[in-house]
XYZ file of N, CA and C in Angstrom:
855
model
N -21.412 -6.339 13.157
C -20.018 -6.463 12.711
C -19.248 -7.353 13.677
N -18.263 -8.060 13.173
C -17.451 -8.958 13.995
C -16.681 -8.182 15.055
N -16.198 -8.923 16.054
C -15.417 -8.315 17.126
C -14.192 -7.601 16.555
N -13.923 -6.342 17.016
C -12.789 -5.572 16.485
C -11.460 -6.307 16.562
N -11.231 -7.027 17.670
C -9.965 -7.741 17.823
C -9.830 -8.867 16.800
N -10.943 -9.561 16.532
C -10.887 -10.657 15.557
C -10.692 -10.117 14.147
N -11.276 -8.933 13.875
C -11.084 -8.294 12.564
C -9.615 -7.972 12.363
N -9.014 -7.360 13.402
C -7.605 -6.974 13.321
C -6.706 -8.193 13.175
N -6.956 -9.224 13.994
C -6.123 -10.432 13.955
C -6.219 -11.122 12.597
N -7.441 -11.218 12.071
C -7.640 -11.851 10.769
C -6.929 -11.076 9.666
N -7.057 -9.750 9.719
C -6.424 -8.899 8.699
C -4.907 -9.010 8.756
N -4.354 -8.994 9.966
C -2.896 -9.070 10.115
C -2.366 -10.387 9.557
N -3.098 -11.483 9.804
C -2.676 -12.783 9.281
C -2.617 -12.792 7.760
N -3.644 -12.226 7.131
C -3.696 -12.186 5.663
C -2.628 -11.249 5.112
N -2.453 -10.099 5.763
C -1.450 -9.121 5.318
C -0.045 -9.714 5.417
N 0.221 -10.433 6.508
C 1.533 -11.066 6.692
C 1.805 -12.095 5.599
N 0.791 -12.904 5.279
C 0.945 -13.919 4.228
C 1.202 -13.264 2.871
N 0.511 -12.149 2.610
C 0.709 -11.438 1.340
C 2.116 -10.860 1.255
N 2.609 -10.337 2.373
C 3.971 -9.786 2.397
C 4.993 -10.878 2.094
N 4.813 -12.035 2.704
C 5.754 -13.142 2.495
C 5.739 -13.621 1.043
N 4.558 -13.681 0.436
C 4.453 -14.102 -0.965
C 5.122 -13.098 -1.889
N 4.890 -11.815 -1.621
C 5.492 -10.751 -2.431
C 7.012 -10.750 -2.277
N 7.463 -10.936 -1.052
C 8.903 -10.964 -0.766
C 9.574 -12.147 -1.467
N 8.925 -13.311 -1.427
C 9.488 -14.508 -2.068
C 9.585 -14.325 -3.581
N 8.553 -13.746 -4.181
C 8.574 -13.517 -5.627
C 9.646 -12.496 -6.004
N 9.768 -11.452 -5.199
C 10.793 -10.436 -5.460
C 12.186 -11.060 -5.400
N 12.389 -11.948 -4.426
C 13.671 -12.636 -4.309
C 13.947 -13.527 -5.506
N 12.898 -14.190 -6.001
C 13.049 -15.072 -7.159
C 13.422 -14.272 -8.406
N 12.706 -13.173 -8.631
C 12.956 -12.335 -9.812
C 14.338 -11.688 -9.744
N 14.750 -11.317 -8.534
C 16.043 -10.634 -8.362
C 17.232 -11.584 -8.417
N 16.978 -12.888 -8.380
C 18.080 -13.854 -8.291
C 18.801 -14.076 -9.617
N 18.209 -13.632 -10.736
C 18.827 -13.859 -12.041
C 19.406 -12.569 -12.591
N 20.694 -12.595 -12.875
C 21.372 -11.398 -13.378
C 21.014 -11.106 -14.828
N 20.688 -12.137 -15.597
C 20.443 -11.940 -17.029
C 18.979 -12.150 -17.417
N 18.076 -11.880 -16.480
C 16.649 -12.035 -16.777
C 16.202 -10.992 -17.806
N 15.173 -11.281 -18.614
C 14.656 -10.297 -19.564
C 14.215 -9.021 -18.847
N 14.282 -7.894 -19.553
C 13.991 -6.594 -18.953
C 12.580 -6.527 -18.359
N 11.609 -7.093 -19.063
C 10.235 -7.030 -18.557
C 10.105 -7.712 -17.201
N 10.879 -8.777 -17.004
C 10.850 -9.471 -15.719
C 11.620 -8.676 -14.666
N 12.770 -8.117 -15.064
C 13.553 -7.300 -14.128
C 12.762 -6.092 -13.643
N 11.983 -5.507 -14.556
C 11.226 -4.303 -14.209
C 10.195 -4.548 -13.120
N 9.829 -5.795 -12.906
C 8.861 -6.116 -11.855
C 9.428 -5.866 -10.464
N 10.761 -5.831 -10.351
C 11.374 -5.688 -9.027
C 10.953 -4.391 -8.355
N 10.895 -3.308 -9.132
C 10.475 -2.033 -8.560
C 9.039 -2.081 -8.075
N 8.156 -2.687 -8.869
C 6.747 -2.812 -8.478
C 6.594 -3.677 -7.232
N 7.336 -4.777 -7.195
C 7.243 -5.687 -6.050
C 7.796 -5.048 -4.781
N 8.889 -4.291 -4.903
C 9.467 -3.615 -3.733
C 8.505 -2.563 -3.193
N 7.872 -1.813 -4.104
C 6.905 -0.797 -3.685
C 5.709 -1.447 -2.999
N 5.258 -2.571 -3.541
C 4.136 -3.289 -2.941
C 4.513 -3.831 -1.569
N 5.735 -4.357 -1.440
C 6.213 -4.842 -0.140
C 6.174 -3.738 0.907
N 6.657 -2.559 0.547
C 6.683 -1.438 1.486
C 5.274 -1.034 1.907
N 4.349 -1.034 0.953
C 2.964 -0.687 1.269
C 2.347 -1.707 2.219
N 2.554 -2.984 1.920
C 2.001 -4.047 2.767
C 2.577 -3.960 4.172
N 3.873 -3.704 4.266
C 4.534 -3.612 5.569
C 3.990 -2.433 6.377
N 3.792 -1.297 5.712
C 3.242 -0.116 6.388
C 1.822 -0.388 6.864
N 1.028 -1.027 6.025
C -0.350 -1.346 6.386
C -0.390 -2.322 7.553
N 0.490 -3.305 7.526
C 0.573 -4.283 8.611
C 0.871 -3.589 9.938
N 1.813 -2.660 9.909
C 2.196 -1.929 11.120
C 1.036 -1.077 11.645
N 0.354 -0.379 10.748
C -0.734 0.505 11.161
C -1.920 -0.274 11.715
N -2.280 -1.369 11.058
C -3.410 -2.177 11.529
C -3.102 -2.786 12.891
N -1.857 -3.206 13.090
C -1.462 -3.843 14.349
C -1.446 -2.870 15.519
N -1.170 -1.591 15.260
C -1.014 -0.617 16.350
C -2.217 0.300 16.523
N -3.211 0.200 15.662
C -4.385 1.080 15.751
C -5.493 0.378 16.522
N -5.784 0.886 17.716
C -6.824 0.268 18.543
C -8.050 1.162 18.702
N -8.100 2.287 17.982
C -9.239 3.196 18.103
C -9.851 3.489 16.735
N -9.922 2.479 15.911
C -10.465 2.657 14.570
C -11.984 2.819 14.612
N -12.501 3.640 13.716
C -13.944 3.846 13.626
C -14.593 2.651 12.933
N -15.929 2.629 12.958
C -16.656 1.538 12.300
C -16.361 1.518 10.804
N -16.265 2.717 10.204
C -15.979 2.798 8.763
C -14.574 2.290 8.450
N -13.621 2.593 9.341
C -12.256 2.117 9.119
C -12.182 0.595 9.224
N -12.913 0.039 10.173
C -12.912 -1.420 10.323
C -13.611 -2.084 9.125
N -14.640 -1.423 8.605
C -15.295 -1.939 7.402
C -14.321 -1.963 6.238
N -13.513 -0.912 6.146
C -12.508 -0.840 5.085
C -11.508 -1.992 5.214
N -11.110 -2.299 6.454
C -10.172 -3.403 6.686
C -10.818 -4.736 6.307
N -12.102 -4.898 6.665
C -12.817 -6.124 6.301
C -12.872 -6.299 4.783
N -13.158 -5.191 4.089
C -13.222 -5.245 2.627
C -11.837 -5.494 2.027
N -10.799 -5.073 2.763
C -9.435 -5.218 2.259
C -8.968 -6.671 2.262
N -9.462 -7.468 3.209
C -8.975 -8.846 3.364
C -9.092 -9.658 2.066
N -10.278 -9.714 1.409
C -10.344 -10.473 0.148
C -9.443 -9.892 -0.939
N -9.314 -8.559 -0.973
C -8.470 -7.922 -1.991
C -7.008 -8.294 -1.809
N -6.547 -8.299 -0.564
C -5.138 -8.614 -0.322
C -4.893 -10.119 -0.453
N -5.933 -10.923 -0.229
C -5.811 -12.364 -0.507
C -5.612 -12.593 -2.009
N -6.318 -11.816 -2.822
C -6.144 -11.913 -4.277
C -4.743 -11.486 -4.684
N -4.227 -10.472 -4.003
C -2.860 -10.006 -4.252
C -1.860 -11.115 -3.924
N -2.060 -11.766 -2.791
C -1.195 -12.887 -2.390
C -1.271 -14.025 -3.404
N -2.502 -14.372 -3.807
C -2.688 -15.464 -4.772
C -2.037 -15.138 -6.116
N -2.125 -13.862 -6.515
C -1.514 -13.447 -7.789
C -0.001 -13.618 -7.735
N 0.603 -13.227 -6.606
C 2.062 -13.367 -6.448
C 2.477 -14.832 -6.443
N 1.723 -15.655 -5.723
C 2.063 -17.076 -5.644
C 1.867 -17.768 -6.995
N 0.788 -17.413 -7.692
C 0.533 -18.016 -8.998
C 1.590 -17.631 -10.019
N 1.977 -16.353 -10.013
C 2.995 -15.898 -10.961
C 4.350 -16.508 -10.620
N 4.638 -16.632 -9.331
C 5.894 -17.245 -8.894
C 5.987 -18.691 -9.382
N 4.874 -19.407 -9.308
C 4.857 -20.803 -9.769
C 5.085 -20.881 -11.275
N 4.478 -19.947 -12.024
C 4.649 -19.959 -13.484
C 6.088 -19.628 -13.880
N 6.683 -18.658 -13.180
C 8.074 -18.292 -13.470
C 9.004 -19.457 -13.136
N 8.740 -20.133 -12.028
C 9.578 -21.275 -11.636
C 9.522 -22.383 -12.684
N 8.321 -22.624 -13.224
C 8.192 -23.651 -14.272
C 8.918 -23.228 -15.549
N 8.827 -21.921 -15.861
C 9.447 -21.417 -17.094
C 10.966 -21.394 -17.013
N 11.517 -21.424 -15.802
C 12.981 -21.356 -15.632
C 13.527 -22.654 -15.048
N 12.889 -23.747 -15.392
C 13.284 -25.038 -14.814
C 14.685 -25.478 -15.234
N 15.231 -24.915 -16.334
C 16.574 -25.298 -16.787
C 17.658 -24.367 -16.254
N 17.259 -23.310 -15.543
C 18.226 -22.300 -15.090
C 18.891 -22.720 -13.791
N 20.150 -22.292 -13.637
C 20.912 -22.610 -12.430
C 21.589 -21.354 -11.901
N 21.824 -21.364 -10.608
C 22.505 -20.255 -9.933
C 21.801 -18.937 -10.274
N 22.580 -17.951 -10.769
C 21.992 -16.637 -11.032
C 21.821 -16.365 -12.524
N 21.891 -17.404 -13.355
C 21.792 -17.226 -14.802
C 20.555 -17.946 -15.355
N 19.825 -17.223 -16.209
C 18.673 -17.827 -16.871
C 19.158 -18.555 -18.119
N 18.829 -19.837 -18.231
C 19.254 -20.640 -19.384
C 18.635 -20.106 -20.674
N 19.309 -20.387 -21.815
C 18.864 -19.870 -23.116
C 17.419 -20.283 -23.411
N 17.110 -21.558 -23.197
C 15.761 -22.051 -23.472
C 14.740 -21.354 -22.577
N 15.114 -21.149 -21.324
C 14.207 -20.487 -20.391
C 13.985 -19.024 -20.762
N 15.044 -18.358 -21.270
C 14.890 -16.968 -21.714
C 13.866 -16.897 -22.854
N 13.920 -17.882 -23.744
C 12.954 -17.925 -24.849
C 11.537 -18.088 -24.306
N 11.396 -18.929 -23.308
C 10.076 -19.124 -22.690
C 9.565 -17.828 -22.070
N 10.464 -17.124 -21.378
C 10.075 -15.882 -20.717
C 9.700 -14.808 -21.728
N 10.424 -14.751 -22.836
C 10.082 -13.781 -23.882
C 8.702 -14.081 -24.463
N 8.409 -15.370 -24.658
C 7.101 -15.757 -25.175
C 5.989 -15.449 -24.171
N 6.353 -15.391 -22.888
C 5.358 -15.125 -21.848
C 5.300 -13.676 -21.405
N 5.771 -12.744 -22.258
C 5.814 -11.337 -21.861
C 4.421 -10.752 -21.640
N 3.425 -11.217 -22.393
C 2.059 -10.718 -22.183
C 1.560 -11.112 -20.795
N 1.954 -12.303 -20.374
C 1.599 -12.771 -19.033
C 2.251 -11.886 -17.975
N 3.497 -11.486 -18.230
C 4.219 -10.606 -17.301
C 3.543 -9.242 -17.225
N 3.133 -8.703 -18.376
C 2.471 -7.400 -18.407
C 1.115 -7.448 -17.700
N 0.406 -8.556 -17.867
C -0.878 -8.719 -17.173
C -0.673 -8.724 -15.669
N 0.355 -9.440 -15.225
C 0.657 -9.483 -13.794
C 1.067 -8.102 -13.291
N 1.834 -7.373 -14.076
C 2.259 -6.022 -13.708
C 1.040 -5.113 -13.511
N 0.050 -5.275 -14.377
C -1.182 -4.496 -14.255
C -1.910 -4.821 -12.956
N -1.935 -6.098 -12.594
C -2.587 -6.504 -11.344
C -1.837 -5.953 -10.134
N -0.509 -5.923 -10.230
C 0.276 -5.320 -9.146
C -0.089 -3.848 -8.979
N -0.282 -3.160 -10.106
C -0.662 -1.751 -10.054
C -2.000 -1.558 -9.368
N -2.958 -2.426 -9.654
C -4.268 -2.352 -9.002
C -4.141 -2.596 -7.500
N -3.291 -3.558 -7.133
C -3.051 -3.844 -5.711
C -2.464 -2.629 -5.005
N -1.490 -1.986 -5.637
C -0.833 -0.825 -5.022
C -1.818 0.317 -4.838
N -2.649 0.568 -5.835
C -3.647 1.633 -5.726
C -4.595 1.370 -4.558
N -5.042 0.128 -4.451
C -5.989 -0.236 -3.394
C -5.355 -0.130 -2.014
N -4.126 -0.608 -1.873
C -3.441 -0.544 -0.581
C -3.152 0.898 -0.185
N -2.879 1.752 -1.158
C -2.675 3.173 -0.864
C -3.926 3.782 -0.252
N -5.082 3.439 -0.818
C -6.357 3.930 -0.283
C -6.565 3.417 1.137
N -6.373 2.107 1.328
C -6.578 1.500 2.649
C -5.638 2.096 3.688
N -4.377 2.302 3.314
C -3.399 2.869 4.245
C -3.798 4.284 4.637
N -4.272 5.055 3.679
C -4.718 6.412 3.975
C -5.884 6.427 4.941
N -6.833 5.509 4.758
C -8.007 5.436 5.636
C -7.609 5.032 7.051
N -6.755 4.017 7.163
C -6.352 3.513 8.482
C -5.562 4.557 9.267
N -4.778 5.387 8.573
C -3.930 6.369 9.263
C -4.626 7.706 9.501
N -5.906 7.812 9.196
C -6.618 9.075 9.443
C -6.577 9.462 10.916
N -6.617 8.459 11.801
C -6.609 8.738 13.245
C -5.208 8.910 13.803
N -4.233 8.256 13.197
C -2.901 8.203 13.800
C -1.944 9.247 13.261
N -2.293 9.880 12.146
C -1.419 10.891 11.570
C -2.130 12.236 11.527
N -1.373 13.299 11.761
C -1.938 14.641 11.738
C -2.042 15.108 10.290
N -3.248 15.083 9.759
C -3.465 15.483 8.373
C -4.269 16.778 8.329
N -3.873 17.687 7.464
C -4.630 18.912 7.267
C -5.861 18.585 6.423
N -6.823 19.494 6.446
C -8.026 19.271 5.655
C -7.686 19.184 4.168
N -6.693 19.970 3.765
C -6.269 19.945 2.364
C -5.725 18.566 1.989
N -4.951 17.959 2.908
C -4.395 16.628 2.642
C -5.499 15.578 2.565
N -6.504 15.724 3.438
C -7.612 14.766 3.434
C -8.440 14.920 2.164
N -8.649 16.174 1.742
C -9.357 16.407 0.480
C -8.602 15.780 -0.688
N -7.277 15.911 -0.642
C -6.436 15.334 -1.695
C -6.547 13.811 -1.689
N -6.577 13.235 -0.475
C -6.711 11.788 -0.347
C -8.061 11.325 -0.891
N -9.096 12.096 -0.600
C -10.432 11.762 -1.091
C -10.470 11.815 -2.619
N -9.836 12.850 -3.178
C -9.775 12.983 -4.636
C -9.039 11.799 -5.256
N -7.924 11.405 -4.623
C -7.141 10.275 -5.126
C -7.950 8.983 -5.067
N -8.754 8.838 -4.009
C -9.598 7.649 -3.877
C -10.637 7.600 -4.988
N -11.234 8.757 -5.283
C -12.220 8.827 -6.368
C -11.567 8.475 -7.704
N -10.346 8.975 -7.916
C -9.626 8.678 -9.163
C -9.311 7.184 -9.268
N -8.913 6.586 -8.135
C -8.641 5.145 -8.118
C -9.912 4.366 -8.418
N -11.009 4.804 -7.804
C -12.310 4.165 -8.027
C -12.682 4.217 -9.505
N -12.466 5.373 -10.112
C -12.779 5.546 -11.532
C -11.891 4.656 -12.406
N -10.601 4.602 -12.066
C -9.651 3.784 -12.830
C -10.017 2.304 -12.761
N -10.308 1.830 -11.552
C -10.646 0.417 -11.377
C -11.958 0.076 -12.076
N -12.918 1.007 -12.015
C -14.205 0.780 -12.677
C -14.018 0.645 -14.183
N -13.179 1.515 -14.747
C -12.901 1.443 -16.181
C -12.263 0.125 -16.574
N -11.303 -0.335 -15.766
C -10.647 -1.615 -16.050
C -11.635 -2.774 -15.939
N -12.515 -2.686 -14.936
C -13.500 -3.743 -14.739
C -14.439 -3.833 -15.939
N -14.869 -2.688 -16.436
C -15.745 -2.680 -17.610
C -15.031 -3.276 -18.822
N -13.735 -2.959 -18.953
C -12.954 -3.504 -20.060
C -12.857 -5.018 -19.992
N -12.635 -5.536 -18.786
C -12.527 -6.991 -18.614
C -13.863 -7.671 -18.895
N -14.957 -7.047 -18.443
C -16.276 -7.631 -18.685
C -16.584 -7.687 -20.183
N -16.189 -6.643 -20.908
C -16.370 -6.648 -22.364
C -15.518 -7.743 -23.012
N -14.281 -7.885 -22.504
C -13.389 -8.924 -23.035
C -13.967 -10.316 -22.782
N -14.536 -10.511 -21.590
C -15.145 -11.799 -21.265
C -16.309 -12.106 -22.203
N -17.151 -11.101 -22.424
C -18.303 -11.297 -23.305
C -17.855 -11.616 -24.727
N -16.861 -10.849 -25.206
C -16.372 -11.053 -26.570
C -15.718 -12.426 -26.723
N -14.948 -12.804 -25.701
C -14.214 -14.072 -25.777
C -15.165 -15.254 -25.723
N -16.192 -15.152 -24.882
C -17.127 -16.259 -24.729
C -18.021 -16.434 -25.959
N -18.195 -15.344 -26.731
C -19.068 -15.428 -27.897
C -18.296 -15.571 -29.207
N -16.953 -15.648 -29.119
C -16.144 -15.719 -30.337
C -16.372 -17.031 -31.076
N -16.278 -16.950 -32.393
C -16.440 -18.148 -33.220
C -15.096 -18.669 -33.715
N -14.011 -18.005 -33.268
C -12.679 -18.439 -33.679
C -12.357 -19.776 -33.014
N -11.747 -20.667 -33.769
C -11.394 -21.985 -33.231
C -10.215 -21.857 -32.280
N -10.465 -22.102 -31.005
C -9.421 -22.013 -29.987
C -9.453 -23.297 -29.170
N -8.275 -23.785 -28.821
C -8.196 -25.002 -28.028
C -8.889 -24.847 -26.686
N -9.510 -25.908 -26.198
C -10.265 -25.841 -24.945
C -9.378 -25.469 -23.766
N -8.129 -25.945 -23.754
C -7.210 -25.602 -22.667
C -6.894 -24.113 -22.669
N -6.700 -23.545 -23.866
C -6.428 -22.113 -23.980
C -7.624 -21.302 -23.503
N -8.815 -21.745 -23.887
C -10.038 -21.057 -23.463
C -10.122 -21.027 -21.946
N -9.885 -22.163 -21.326
C -9.957 -22.260 -19.865
C -8.953 -21.332 -19.195
N -7.727 -21.301 -19.725
C -6.681 -20.461 -19.136
C -7.022 -18.981 -19.239
N -7.442 -18.552 -20.426
C -7.758 -17.138 -20.629
C -8.930 -16.715 -19.752
N -9.970 -17.526 -19.715
C -11.138 -17.202 -18.892
C -10.773 -17.133 -17.417
N -9.884 -18.006 -16.975
C -9.471 -17.988 -15.577
C -8.738 -16.699 -15.244
N -7.825 -16.278 -16.132
C -7.084 -15.031 -15.910
C -8.035 -13.848 -15.849
N -8.959 -13.782 -16.816
C -9.908 -12.668 -16.860
C -10.825 -12.664 -15.642
N -11.317 -13.834 -15.265
C -12.212 -13.917 -14.106
C -11.492 -13.578 -12.807
N -10.237 -14.019 -12.676
C -9.449 -13.694 -11.485
C -9.247 -12.188 -11.371
N -8.911 -11.551 -12.495
C -8.698 -10.099 -12.486
C -10.013 -9.377 -12.213
N -11.090 -9.871 -12.785
C -12.416 -9.295 -12.560
C -12.774 -9.340 -11.077
N -12.547 -10.495 -10.447
C -12.872 -10.658 -9.031
C -12.024 -9.734 -8.161
N -10.726 -9.623 -8.486
C -9.852 -8.765 -7.695
C -10.261 -7.299 -7.806
N -10.619 -6.863 -9.013
C -11.034 -5.476 -9.206
C -12.293 -5.168 -8.402
N -13.230 -6.095 -8.361
C -14.455 -5.886 -7.580
C -14.130 -5.749 -6.092
N -13.183 -6.545 -5.624
C -12.776 -6.457 -4.224
C -12.087 -5.127 -3.945
N -11.268 -4.666 -4.882
C -10.593 -3.376 -4.734
C -11.596 -2.231 -4.711
N -12.639 -2.339 -5.527
C -13.672 -1.303 -5.567
C -14.373 -1.170 -4.218
N -14.597 -2.294 -3.541
C -15.238 -2.254 -2.223
C -14.372 -1.507 -1.216
N -13.054 -1.711 -1.302
C -12.133 -1.006 -0.403
C -12.221 0.494 -0.640
N -12.217 0.907 -1.902
C -12.279 2.334 -2.238
C -13.592 2.952 -1.775
N -14.695 2.219 -1.938
C -15.999 2.726 -1.514
C -16.032 2.930 -0.006
N -15.486 1.971 0.747
C -15.404 2.109 2.206
C -14.519 3.287 2.583
N -13.430 3.467 1.843
C -12.522 4.578 2.108
C -13.193 5.916 1.943
N -14.030 6.054 0.925
C -14.745 7.314 0.711
C -15.718 7.590 1.849
N -16.310 6.530 2.405
C -17.215 6.716 3.538
C -16.510 7.299 4.741
N -15.252 6.911 4.954
C -14.486 7.419 6.101
C -14.002 8.845 5.863
N -13.479 9.151 4.681
C -12.963 10.499 4.427
C -14.085 11.527 4.422
N -15.284 11.110 4.003
C -16.409 12.046 3.960
C -16.763 12.553 5.350
N -16.493 11.740 6.388
C -16.779 12.188 7.758
C -15.922 13.376 8.137
N -14.728 13.465 7.567
C -13.794 14.539 7.898
C -13.893 15.703 6.926
N -14.017 15.395 5.642
C -14.072 16.478 4.655
C -15.409 17.187 4.680
N -16.447 16.521 5.203
C -17.732 17.174 5.333
C -18.576 17.089 4.071
N -19.523 18.055 3.978
C -20.496 18.030 2.895
C -20.624 19.412 2.282
N -20.800 19.455 0.974
C -21.035 20.723 0.288
C -22.443 20.717 -0.297
N -23.214 21.773 0.037
C -24.577 21.925 -0.468
C -24.583 23.074 -1.461
N -25.105 22.825 -2.640
C -25.104 23.849 -3.693
C -26.095 24.969 -3.388
N -27.310 24.608 -3.020
C -28.360 25.617 -2.820
C -29.332 25.127 -1.756
N -29.635 25.980 -0.779
C -30.582 25.636 0.285
C -31.552 26.800 0.473
N -32.842 26.492 0.534
C -33.851 27.547 0.659
C -34.972 27.084 1.573
N -35.458 27.978 2.431
C -36.602 27.683 3.288
C -37.711 28.686 2.994
N -38.968 28.230 3.157
C -40.128 29.069 2.856
C -41.110 29.063 4.019
N -41.996 30.037 4.036
C -43.076 30.139 5.009
C -42.525 30.128 6.437
N -42.940 29.146 7.259
C -42.480 29.092 8.651
C -41.553 27.891 8.900
N -40.967 27.411 7.860
C -40.102 26.226 7.979
C -38.843 26.529 8.780
N -38.290 25.484 9.396
C -37.011 25.578 10.105
C -36.068 24.549 9.485
N -34.890 25.006 9.188
C -33.938 24.129 8.506
C -32.575 24.223 9.170
N -31.980 23.063 9.393
C -30.621 23.029 9.941
C -29.736 22.218 9.009
N -28.588 22.774 8.642
C -27.622 22.083 7.784
C -26.280 22.087 8.502
N -25.846 20.939 8.990
C -24.575 20.898 9.706
C -24.457 19.684 10.592
N -23.620 19.792 11.615
C -23.342 18.687 12.534
C -23.944 18.980 13.894
N -24.671 18.017 14.434
C -25.281 18.161 15.751
C -24.386 17.511 16.791
N -24.123 18.230 17.893
C -23.294 17.696 18.966
C -21.897 18.264 18.949
N -21.069 17.792 19.879
C -19.696 18.274 20.014
C -18.794 17.525 19.039
N -18.479 18.161 17.916
C -17.613 17.516 16.924
C -16.149 17.827 17.174
N -15.871 18.765 18.108
C -14.489 19.096 18.447
C -13.797 19.884 17.353
N -12.547 20.258 17.629
C -11.765 20.994 16.641
C -11.430 20.099 15.460
N -11.477 20.675 14.279
C -11.140 19.907 13.083
C -12.230 18.968 12.637
N -13.469 19.180 13.145
C -14.576 18.333 12.742
C -14.974 18.588 11.302
N -15.874 17.773 10.768
C -16.272 17.918 9.372
C -16.972 19.240 9.104
N -16.662 19.838 7.979
C -17.254 21.112 7.601
C -18.527 20.893 6.796
N -19.428 21.879 6.906
C -20.598 21.905 6.047
C -20.539 23.194 5.253
N -20.411 23.080 3.949
C -20.310 24.255 3.086
C -21.586 24.410 2.275
N -22.233 25.553 2.420
C -23.435 25.864 1.650
C -23.099 27.024 0.720
N -23.140 26.764 -0.576
C -22.761 27.801 -1.530
C -23.787 28.927 -1.583
N -25.070 28.584 -1.425
C -26.110 29.620 -1.412
C -27.225 29.190 -0.474
N -27.477 29.991 0.580
C -28.553 29.713 1.513
C -29.517 30.882 1.584
N -30.805 30.590 1.618
C -31.800 31.662 1.641
C -32.995 31.252 2.482
N -33.391 32.136 3.416
C -34.564 31.907 4.256
C -35.607 32.979 3.924
N -36.783 32.574 3.464
C -37.825 33.516 3.060
C -38.976 33.531 4.061
N -39.717 34.637 4.035
C -40.888 34.818 4.888
C -40.493 34.692 6.361
N -41.180 33.832 7.115
C -40.878 33.674 8.544
C -40.031 32.423 8.808
N -39.477 31.872 7.780
C -38.665 30.655 7.951
C -37.324 30.990 8.585
N -36.697 29.967 9.152
C -35.377 30.136 9.783
C -34.431 29.043 9.284
N -33.184 29.440 9.146
C -32.178 28.532 8.590
C -30.881 28.670 9.379
N -30.328 27.547 9.824
C -29.058 27.537 10.553
C -28.070 26.666 9.776
N -26.874 27.202 9.567
C -25.834 26.475 8.847
C -24.584 26.400 9.721
N -24.066 25.188 9.954
C -22.858 25.032 10.763
C -23.035 23.978 11.830
N -22.182 23.990 12.850
C -22.267 23.039 13.954
C -23.186 23.590 15.035
N -23.929 22.702 15.680
C -24.933 23.150 16.639
C -24.987 22.202 17.831
N -25.177 22.767 19.008
C -25.297 21.973 20.229
C -26.545 21.096 20.154
N -26.457 19.888 20.686
C -27.556 18.933 20.574
C -28.834 19.439 21.229
N -28.730 20.020 22.436
C -29.922 20.504 23.135
C -30.548 21.683 22.398
N -29.704 22.568 21.865
C -30.216 23.705 21.107
C -30.899 23.232 19.827
N -30.321 22.226 19.193
C -30.907 21.687 17.965
C -32.287 21.113 18.235
N -32.446 20.427 19.377
C -33.740 19.846 19.726
C -34.783 20.941 19.916
N -34.404 22.008 20.655
C -35.336 23.111 20.897
C -35.645 23.868 19.607
N -34.639 23.967 18.757
C -34.784 24.739 17.516
C -35.708 24.037 16.524
N -35.554 22.723 16.421
C -36.290 21.981 15.414
C -37.663 21.521 15.887
N -37.840 21.394 17.207
C -39.107 20.862 17.738
C -40.107 21.974 18.063
């Protein structure tokens, strides 16, 4: 893995650029008093995304004791947040072109018509913002595991939320892949420029979702260290020796090992829980 300092510096640079792009777009959307409702509604999403990016930037900059899994999560986050930045910049450019006749804080009549015609584009962008927010929430939770006092219940809740995000993103990814297949095999006469534009939008969203999925997967790896492991059934036979738990000094609040049903038969022995390293060596050898 790359040097921790270079990982942090690289991530902070990308996060800062994403914040600036989001802030600029929010300012552009907020500058028109008579913008269509669908465009105005983006302000709440953009403000929420700005706050998330800012919080993540602060945590990454001040966290110097991150685990390997946390740093992996940050590495996976960089391409995802770059996609978020690119989405904001691309949408900002499209809105600027669509409002080329507008002045001051008023959207011109012709430009309003353009924006109404582009409402599907606005909704698509809103969906991408939602994916970005879900992913950043996961990343922020992972990065703050060391810096914030979280109860096991809160960590379990965070893990559950990560799984739900993973499931949501996977479903969207499958939908986009089906759309790509259907669109590429369609026999309907569509202009080549339109085909290129639609495929680009779908492929961009597909790529971003894959990057978001990597962040969620890394996040689950980190939370699992704290939430521990649950074993449904464990059984030993004859003279076997079995240990289920954590070896070494895990300290207070270490990961739990839950065994719903454990059974040792005949002359076998079974230990469940945390165990000293030297005792574990003598026990198992």
